[in-house]
């Protein structure tokens, strides 16, 4: 597995990913990062702009936690619309809307494509997400998470 560090300009935070990809390539015109999924001939776009997307990072863990997502200014309120989660396992998706809060389960279900579209409860300042497998027999694998959000209108 390769370890990839990326700096997300939108969230102003570093992310560490263990990618299940062989050769990586950067598109010289657009700067997009592509990787060939190990053991296959599948080419994945690893990160995209305009939304927070993580493609094919593969923690084999009982749970996965995002960092706190500042999404601009940490004290500014954001309107969260939904979180799309694709992977392998049955899992519960949880949200902590602000630093110091506690996780609340938003939805539970199968992550296999087309995935789980989780409506989020509205407004947050620095949300953190957690994905937790719900059975001991499943292996949690996350292929993609996409958060749809916008700055809150005043």
JSON list of C-alpha atoms in Angstrom, two decimals:
[
{"chain": "A", "resi": 1, "resn": "UNK", "atom": "CA", "xyz": [0.00, 0.00, 0.00]},
{"chain": "A", "resi": 2, "resn": "UNK", "atom": "CA", "xyz": [1.12, 3.53, -0.72]},
{"chain": "A", "resi": 3, "resn": "UNK", "atom": "CA", "xyz": [0.66, 6.31, 1.78]},
{"chain": "A", "resi": 4, "resn": "UNK", "atom": "CA", "xyz": [-0.56, 9.52, 0.21]},
{"chain": "A", "resi": 5, "resn": "UNK", "atom": "CA", "xyz": [-0.58, 12.88, 1.98]},
{"chain": "A", "resi": 6, "resn": "UNK", "atom": "CA", "xyz": [-2.63, 15.64, 0.48]},
{"chain": "A", "resi": 7, "resn": "UNK", "atom": "CA", "xyz": [-3.40, 19.17, 1.55]},
{"chain": "A", "resi": 8, "resn": "UNK", "atom": "CA", "xyz": [-7.02, 20.08, 0.98]},
{"chain": "A", "resi": 9, "resn": "UNK", "atom": "CA", "xyz": [-7.32, 23.80, 0.23]},
{"chain": "A", "resi": 10, "resn": "UNK", "atom": "CA", "xyz": [-11.05, 23.77, 0.92]},
{"chain": "A", "resi": 11, "resn": "UNK", "atom": "CA", "xyz": [-10.78, 22.29, 4.43]},
{"chain": "A", "resi": 12, "resn": "UNK", "atom": "CA", "xyz": [-7.28, 23.69, 5.05]},
{"chain": "A", "resi": 13, "resn": "UNK", "atom": "CA", "xyz": [-6.13, 20.41, 6.48]},
{"chain": "A", "resi": 14, "resn": "UNK", "atom": "CA", "xyz": [-3.73, 17.55, 5.74]},
{"chain": "A", "resi": 15, "resn": "UNK", "atom": "CA", "xyz": [-5.13, 14.11, 4.97]},
{"chain": "A", "resi": 16, "resn": "UNK", "atom": "CA", "xyz": [-3.28, 10.80, 5.20]},
{"chain": "A", "resi": 17, "resn": "UNK", "atom": "CA", "xyz": [-4.57, 7.98, 3.00]},
{"chain": "A", "resi": 18, "resn": "UNK", "atom": "CA", "xyz": [-3.43, 4.42, 2.56]},
{"chain": "A", "resi": 19, "resn": "UNK", "atom": "CA", "xyz": [-4.31, 3.91, -1.08]},
{"chain": "A", "resi": 20, "resn": "UNK", "atom": "CA", "xyz": [-4.72, 0.53, -2.70]},
{"chain": "A", "resi": 21, "resn": "UNK", "atom": "CA", "xyz": [-3.17, 1.71, -5.94]},
{"chain": "A", "resi": 22, "resn": "UNK", "atom": "CA", "xyz": [-0.07, 0.86, -7.89]},
{"chain": "A", "resi": 23, "resn": "UNK", "atom": "CA", "xyz": [1.36, 3.48, -10.23]},
{"chain": "A", "resi": 24, "resn": "UNK", "atom": "CA", "xyz": [0.13, 7.04, -9.68]},
{"chain": "A", "resi": 25, "resn": "UNK", "atom": "CA", "xyz": [0.01, 9.75, -12.34]},
{"chain": "A", "resi": 26, "resn": "UNK", "atom": "CA", "xyz": [-0.77, 13.47, -12.32]},
{"chain": "A", "resi": 27, "resn": "UNK", "atom": "CA", "xyz": [-2.70, 14.97, -15.22]},
{"chain": "A", "resi": 28, "resn": "UNK", "atom": "CA", "xyz": [-0.34, 17.73, -16.44]},
{"chain": "A", "resi": 29, "resn": "UNK", "atom": "CA", "xyz": [-3.22, 19.91, -17.68]},
{"chain": "A", "resi": 30, "resn": "UNK", "atom": "CA", "xyz": [-5.63, 19.69, -14.76]},
{"chain": "A", "resi": 31, "resn": "UNK", "atom": "CA", "xyz": [-3.44, 18.49, -11.91]},
{"chain": "A", "resi": 32, "resn": "UNK", "atom": "CA", "xyz": [-5.78, 15.56, -11.08]},
{"chain": "A", "resi": 33, "resn": "UNK", "atom": "CA", "xyz": [-4.23, 12.51, -9.45]},
{"chain": "A", "resi": 34, "resn": "UNK", "atom": "CA", "xyz": [-4.98, 9.08, -10.96]},
{"chain": "A", "resi": 35, "resn": "UNK", "atom": "CA", "xyz": [-4.00, 5.62, -9.79]},
{"chain": "A", "resi": 36, "resn": "UNK", "atom": "CA", "xyz": [-4.38, 2.06, -11.06]},
{"chain": "A", "resi": 37, "resn": "UNK", "atom": "CA", "xyz": [-6.16, -0.12, -8.51]},
{"chain": "A", "resi": 38, "resn": "UNK", "atom": "CA", "xyz": [-3.77, -2.89, -7.41]},
{"chain": "A", "resi": 39, "resn": "UNK", "atom": "CA", "xyz": [-4.41, -6.22, -9.11]},
{"chain": "A", "resi": 40, "resn": "UNK", "atom": "CA", "xyz": [-6.80, -4.74, -11.68]},
{"chain": "A", "resi": 41, "resn": "UNK", "atom": "CA", "xyz": [-6.81, -2.58, -14.78]},
{"chain": "A", "resi": 42, "resn": "UNK", "atom": "CA", "xyz": [-9.18, -0.04, -13.16]},
{"chain": "A", "resi": 43, "resn": "UNK", "atom": "CA", "xyz": [-8.04, 3.59, -13.26]},
{"chain": "A", "resi": 44, "resn": "UNK", "atom": "CA", "xyz": [-9.41, 5.73, -10.40]},
{"chain": "A", "resi": 45, "resn": "UNK", "atom": "CA", "xyz": [-9.53, 9.50, -10.04]},
{"chain": "A", "resi": 46, "resn": "UNK", "atom": "CA", "xyz": [-8.20, 9.81, -6.50]},
{"chain": "A", "resi": 47, "resn": "UNK", "atom": "CA", "xyz": [-9.29, 13.32, -5.46]},
{"chain": "A", "resi": 48, "resn": "UNK", "atom": "CA", "xyz": [-11.59, 15.88, -7.06]},
{"chain": "A", "resi": 49, "resn": "UNK", "atom": "CA", "xyz": [-12.24, 19.56, -6.47]},
{"chain": "A", "resi": 50, "resn": "UNK", "atom": "CA", "xyz": [-15.60, 21.16, -5.83]},
{"chain": "A", "resi": 51, "resn": "UNK", "atom": "CA", "xyz": [-16.52, 18.53, -3.26]},
{"chain": "A", "resi": 52, "resn": "UNK", "atom": "CA", "xyz": [-14.66, 16.57, -0.65]},
{"chain": "A", "resi": 53, "resn": "UNK", "atom": "CA", "xyz": [-13.99, 13.22, -2.31]},
{"chain": "A", "resi": 54, "resn": "UNK", "atom": "CA", "xyz": [-11.79, 10.38, -1.22]},
{"chain": "A", "resi": 55, "resn": "UNK", "atom": "CA", "xyz": [-11.63, 7.58, -3.76]},
{"chain": "A", "resi": 56, "resn": "UNK", "atom": "CA", "xyz": [-10.50, 4.09, -2.88]},
{"chain": "A", "resi": 57, "resn": "UNK", "atom": "CA", "xyz": [-8.72, 4.50, 0.40]},
{"chain": "A", "resi": 58, "resn": "UNK", "atom": "CA", "xyz": [-8.95, 1.17, 2.11]},
{"chain": "A", "resi": 59, "resn": "UNK", "atom": "CA", "xyz": [-8.69, 1.03, 5.88]},
{"chain": "A", "resi": 60, "resn": "UNK", "atom": "CA", "xyz": [-9.39, -2.49, 7.08]},
{"chain": "A", "resi": 61, "resn": "UNK", "atom": "CA", "xyz": [-10.53, -1.29, 10.47]},
{"chain": "A", "resi": 62, "resn": "UNK", "atom": "CA", "xyz": [-13.64, -1.54, 12.62]},
{"chain": "A", "resi": 63, "resn": "UNK", "atom": "CA", "xyz": [-14.19, 2.19, 12.04]},
{"chain": "A", "resi": 64, "resn": "UNK", "atom": "CA", "xyz": [-12.90, 5.24, 10.18]},
{"chain": "A", "resi": 65, "resn": "UNK", "atom": "CA", "xyz": [-12.94, 8.83, 11.44]},
{"chain": "A", "resi": 66, "resn": "UNK", "atom": "CA", "xyz": [-12.45, 11.93, 9.33]},
{"chain": "A", "resi": 67, "resn": "UNK", "atom": "CA", "xyz": [-10.57, 14.85, 10.75]},
{"chain": "A", "resi": 68, "resn": "UNK", "atom": "CA", "xyz": [-12.62, 17.88, 11.78]},
{"chain": "A", "resi": 69, "resn": "UNK", "atom": "CA", "xyz": [-13.56, 19.61, 8.54]},
{"chain": "A", "resi": 70, "resn": "UNK", "atom": "CA", "xyz": [-13.12, 23.37, 8.84]},
{"chain": "A", "resi": 71, "resn": "UNK", "atom": "CA", "xyz": [-14.57, 23.86, 5.32]},
{"chain": "A", "resi": 72, "resn": "UNK", "atom": "CA", "xyz": [-13.27, 27.41, 5.20]},
{"chain": "A", "resi": 73, "resn": "UNK", "atom": "CA", "xyz": [-13.40, 29.28, 8.52]},
{"chain": "A", "resi": 74, "resn": "UNK", "atom": "CA", "xyz": [-13.88, 26.87, 11.44]},
{"chain": "A", "resi": 75, "resn": "UNK", "atom": "CA", "xyz": [-16.22, 29.23, 13.32]},
{"chain": "A", "resi": 76, "resn": "UNK", "atom": "CA", "xyz": [-18.42, 29.82, 10.28]},
{"chain": "A", "resi": 77, "resn": "UNK", "atom": "CA", "xyz": [-21.58, 27.76, 10.04]},
{"chain": "A", "resi": 78, "resn": "UNK", "atom": "CA", "xyz": [-22.06, 25.52, 6.98]},
{"chain": "A", "resi": 79, "resn": "UNK", "atom": "CA", "xyz": [-25.16, 23.88, 5.58]},
{"chain": "A", "resi": 80, "resn": "UNK", "atom": "CA", "xyz": [-24.53, 20.14, 5.21]},
{"chain": "A", "resi": 81, "resn": "UNK", "atom": "CA", "xyz": [-26.76, 18.48, 2.63]},
{"chain": "A", "resi": 82, "resn": "UNK", "atom": "CA", "xyz": [-25.72, 14.83, 2.41]},
{"chain": "A", "resi": 83, "resn": "UNK", "atom": "CA", "xyz": [-22.82, 12.42, 2.53]},
{"chain": "A", "resi": 84, "resn": "UNK", "atom": "CA", "xyz": [-22.50, 9.71, -0.14]},
{"chain": "A", "resi": 85, "resn": "UNK", "atom": "CA", "xyz": [-20.60, 6.65, 1.10]},
{"chain": "A", "resi": 86, "resn": "UNK", "atom": "CA", "xyz": [-19.53, 3.75, -1.15]},
{"chain": "A", "resi": 87, "resn": "UNK", "atom": "CA", "xyz": [-17.53, 0.75, 0.03]},
{"chain": "A", "resi": 88, "resn": "UNK", "atom": "CA", "xyz": [-17.81, -2.81, 1.26]},
{"chain": "A", "resi": 89, "resn": "UNK", "atom": "CA", "xyz": [-19.59, -3.76, 4.48]},
{"chain": "A", "resi": 90, "resn": "UNK", "atom": "CA", "xyz": [-22.67, -2.81, 6.39]},
{"chain": "A", "resi": 91, "resn": "UNK", "atom": "CA", "xyz": [-21.91, 0.27, 8.41]},
{"chain": "A", "resi": 92, "resn": "UNK", "atom": "CA", "xyz": [-23.32, 3.04, 10.52]},
{"chain": "A", "resi": 93, "resn": "UNK", "atom": "CA", "xyz": [-22.51, 6.61, 9.47]},
{"chain": "A", "resi": 94, "resn": "UNK", "atom": "CA", "xyz": [-22.15, 9.03, 12.38]},
{"chain": "A", "resi": 95, "resn": "UNK", "atom": "CA", "xyz": [-21.72, 12.79, 12.64]},
{"chain": "A", "resi": 96, "resn": "UNK", "atom": "CA", "xyz": [-20.23, 15.06, 15.27]},
{"chain": "A", "resi": 97, "resn": "UNK", "atom": "CA", "xyz": [-21.30, 18.57, 14.12]},
{"chain": "A", "resi": 98, "resn": "UNK", "atom": "CA", "xyz": [-18.71, 20.53, 16.09]},
{"chain": "A", "resi": 99, "resn": "UNK", "atom": "CA", "xyz": [-15.49, 20.09, 18.05]},
{"chain": "A", "resi": 100, "resn": "UNK", "atom": "CA", "xyz": [-16.31, 18.85, 21.54]},
{"chain": "A", "resi": 101, "resn": "UNK", "atom": "CA", "xyz": [-19.69, 17.38, 20.61]},
{"chain": "A", "resi": 102, "resn": "UNK", "atom": "CA", "xyz": [-20.60, 13.72, 20.49]},
{"chain": "A", "resi": 103, "resn": "UNK", "atom": "CA", "xyz": [-21.30, 11.38, 17.58]},
{"chain": "A", "resi": 104, "resn": "UNK", "atom": "CA", "xyz": [-24.90, 10.79, 16.50]},
{"chain": "A", "resi": 105, "resn": "UNK", "atom": "CA", "xyz": [-25.82, 7.92, 14.17]},
{"chain": "A", "resi": 106, "resn": "UNK", "atom": "CA", "xyz": [-27.32, 9.32, 10.98]},
{"chain": "A", "resi": 107, "resn": "UNK", "atom": "CA", "xyz": [-27.99, 6.14, 9.03]},
{"chain": "A", "resi": 108, "resn": "UNK", "atom": "CA", "xyz": [-27.03, 2.48, 8.84]},
{"chain": "A", "resi": 109, "resn": "UNK", "atom": "CA", "xyz": [-26.95, 0.24, 5.77]},
{"chain": "A", "resi": 110, "resn": "UNK", "atom": "CA", "xyz": [-24.97, -1.49, 3.03]},
{"chain": "A", "resi": 111, "resn": "UNK", "atom": "CA", "xyz": [-22.15, 0.52, 1.47]},
{"chain": "A", "resi": 112, "resn": "UNK", "atom": "CA", "xyz": [-21.92, -1.45, -1.79]},
{"chain": "A", "resi": 113, "resn": "UNK", "atom": "CA", "xyz": [-22.53, 0.56, -4.99]},
{"chain": "A", "resi": 114, "resn": "UNK", "atom": "CA", "xyz": [-24.60, 2.62, -5.53]},
{"chain": "A", "resi": 115, "resn": "UNK", "atom": "CA", "xyz": [-23.74, 3.23, -1.88]},
{"chain": "A", "resi": 116, "resn": "UNK", "atom": "CA", "xyz": [-25.45, 4.89, 1.01]},
{"chain": "A", "resi": 117, "resn": "UNK", "atom": "CA", "xyz": [-26.76, 8.44, 0.60]},
{"chain": "A", "resi": 118, "resn": "UNK", "atom": "CA", "xyz": [-26.93, 9.86, 4.09]},
{"chain": "A", "resi": 119, "resn": "UNK", "atom": "CA", "xyz": [-28.95, 13.04, 4.63]},
{"chain": "A", "resi": 120, "resn": "UNK", "atom": "CA", "xyz": [-27.13, 15.30, 7.08]},
{"chain": "A", "resi": 121, "resn": "UNK", "atom": "CA", "xyz": [-29.00, 17.34, 9.68]},
{"chain": "A", "resi": 122, "resn": "UNK", "atom": "CA", "xyz": [-28.36, 20.85, 8.45]},
{"chain": "A", "resi": 123, "resn": "UNK", "atom": "CA", "xyz": [-25.86, 23.20, 10.03]},
{"chain": "A", "resi": 124, "resn": "UNK", "atom": "CA", "xyz": [-22.39, 22.56, 11.49]},
{"chain": "A", "resi": 125, "resn": "UNK", "atom": "CA", "xyz": [-19.21, 24.53, 12.14]},
{"chain": "A", "resi": 126, "resn": "UNK", "atom": "CA", "xyz": [-16.46, 21.88, 12.01]},
{"chain": "A", "resi": 127, "resn": "UNK", "atom": "CA", "xyz": [-18.10, 18.50, 11.35]},
{"chain": "A", "resi": 128, "resn": "UNK", "atom": "CA", "xyz": [-16.41, 15.15, 11.85]},
{"chain": "A", "resi": 129, "resn": "UNK", "atom": "CA", "xyz": [-17.72, 11.91, 10.32]},
{"chain": "A", "resi": 130, "resn": "UNK", "atom": "CA", "xyz": [-17.27, 8.34, 11.52]},
{"chain": "A", "resi": 131, "resn": "UNK", "atom": "CA", "xyz": [-18.07, 5.14, 9.62]},
{"chain": "A", "resi": 132, "resn": "UNK", "atom": "CA", "xyz": [-18.38, 2.04, 11.84]},
{"chain": "A", "resi": 133, "resn": "UNK", "atom": "CA", "xyz": [-18.90, -1.53, 10.68]},
{"chain": "A", "resi": 134, "resn": "UNK", "atom": "CA", "xyz": [-21.96, -3.13, 12.26]},
{"chain": "A", "resi": 135, "resn": "UNK", "atom": "CA", "xyz": [-21.06, -6.84, 12.20]},
{"chain": "A", "resi": 136, "resn": "UNK", "atom": "CA", "xyz": [-17.94, -8.66, 13.35]},
{"chain": "A", "resi": 137, "resn": "UNK", "atom": "CA", "xyz": [-17.76, -10.71, 10.15]},
{"chain": "A", "resi": 138, "resn": "UNK", "atom": "CA", "xyz": [-17.57, -7.76, 7.75]},
{"chain": "A", "resi": 139, "resn": "UNK", "atom": "CA", "xyz": [-14.39, -6.07, 6.65]},
{"chain": "A", "resi": 140, "resn": "UNK", "atom": "CA", "xyz": [-14.86, -2.31, 6.41]},
{"chain": "A", "resi": 141, "resn": "UNK", "atom": "CA", "xyz": [-13.60, -0.89, 3.14]},
{"chain": "A", "resi": 142, "resn": "UNK", "atom": "CA", "xyz": [-14.34, 2.67, 2.08]},
{"chain": "A", "resi": 143, "resn": "UNK", "atom": "CA", "xyz": [-14.03, 3.44, -1.61]},
{"chain": "A", "resi": 144, "resn": "UNK", "atom": "CA", "xyz": [-15.53, 6.91, -1.76]},
{"chain": "A", "resi": 145, "resn": "UNK", "atom": "CA", "xyz": [-17.03, 9.59, 0.48]},
{"chain": "A", "resi": 146, "resn": "UNK", "atom": "CA", "xyz": [-18.47, 12.78, -0.98]},
{"chain": "A", "resi": 147, "resn": "UNK", "atom": "CA", "xyz": [-19.82, 15.55, 1.24]},
{"chain": "A", "resi": 148, "resn": "UNK", "atom": "CA", "xyz": [-22.26, 17.99, -0.32]},
{"chain": "A", "resi": 149, "resn": "UNK", "atom": "CA", "xyz": [-22.26, 21.28, 1.61]},
{"chain": "A", "resi": 150, "resn": "UNK", "atom": "CA", "xyz": [-22.35, 25.04, 1.15]},
{"chain": "A", "resi": 151, "resn": "UNK", "atom": "CA", "xyz": [-21.55, 28.07, 3.30]},
{"chain": "A", "resi": 152, "resn": "UNK", "atom": "CA", "xyz": [-24.61, 29.13, 5.26]},
{"chain": "A", "resi": 153, "resn": "UNK", "atom": "CA", "xyz": [-26.34, 32.19, 3.87]},
{"chain": "A", "resi": 154, "resn": "UNK", "atom": "CA", "xyz": [-26.65, 35.05, 6.34]}
]
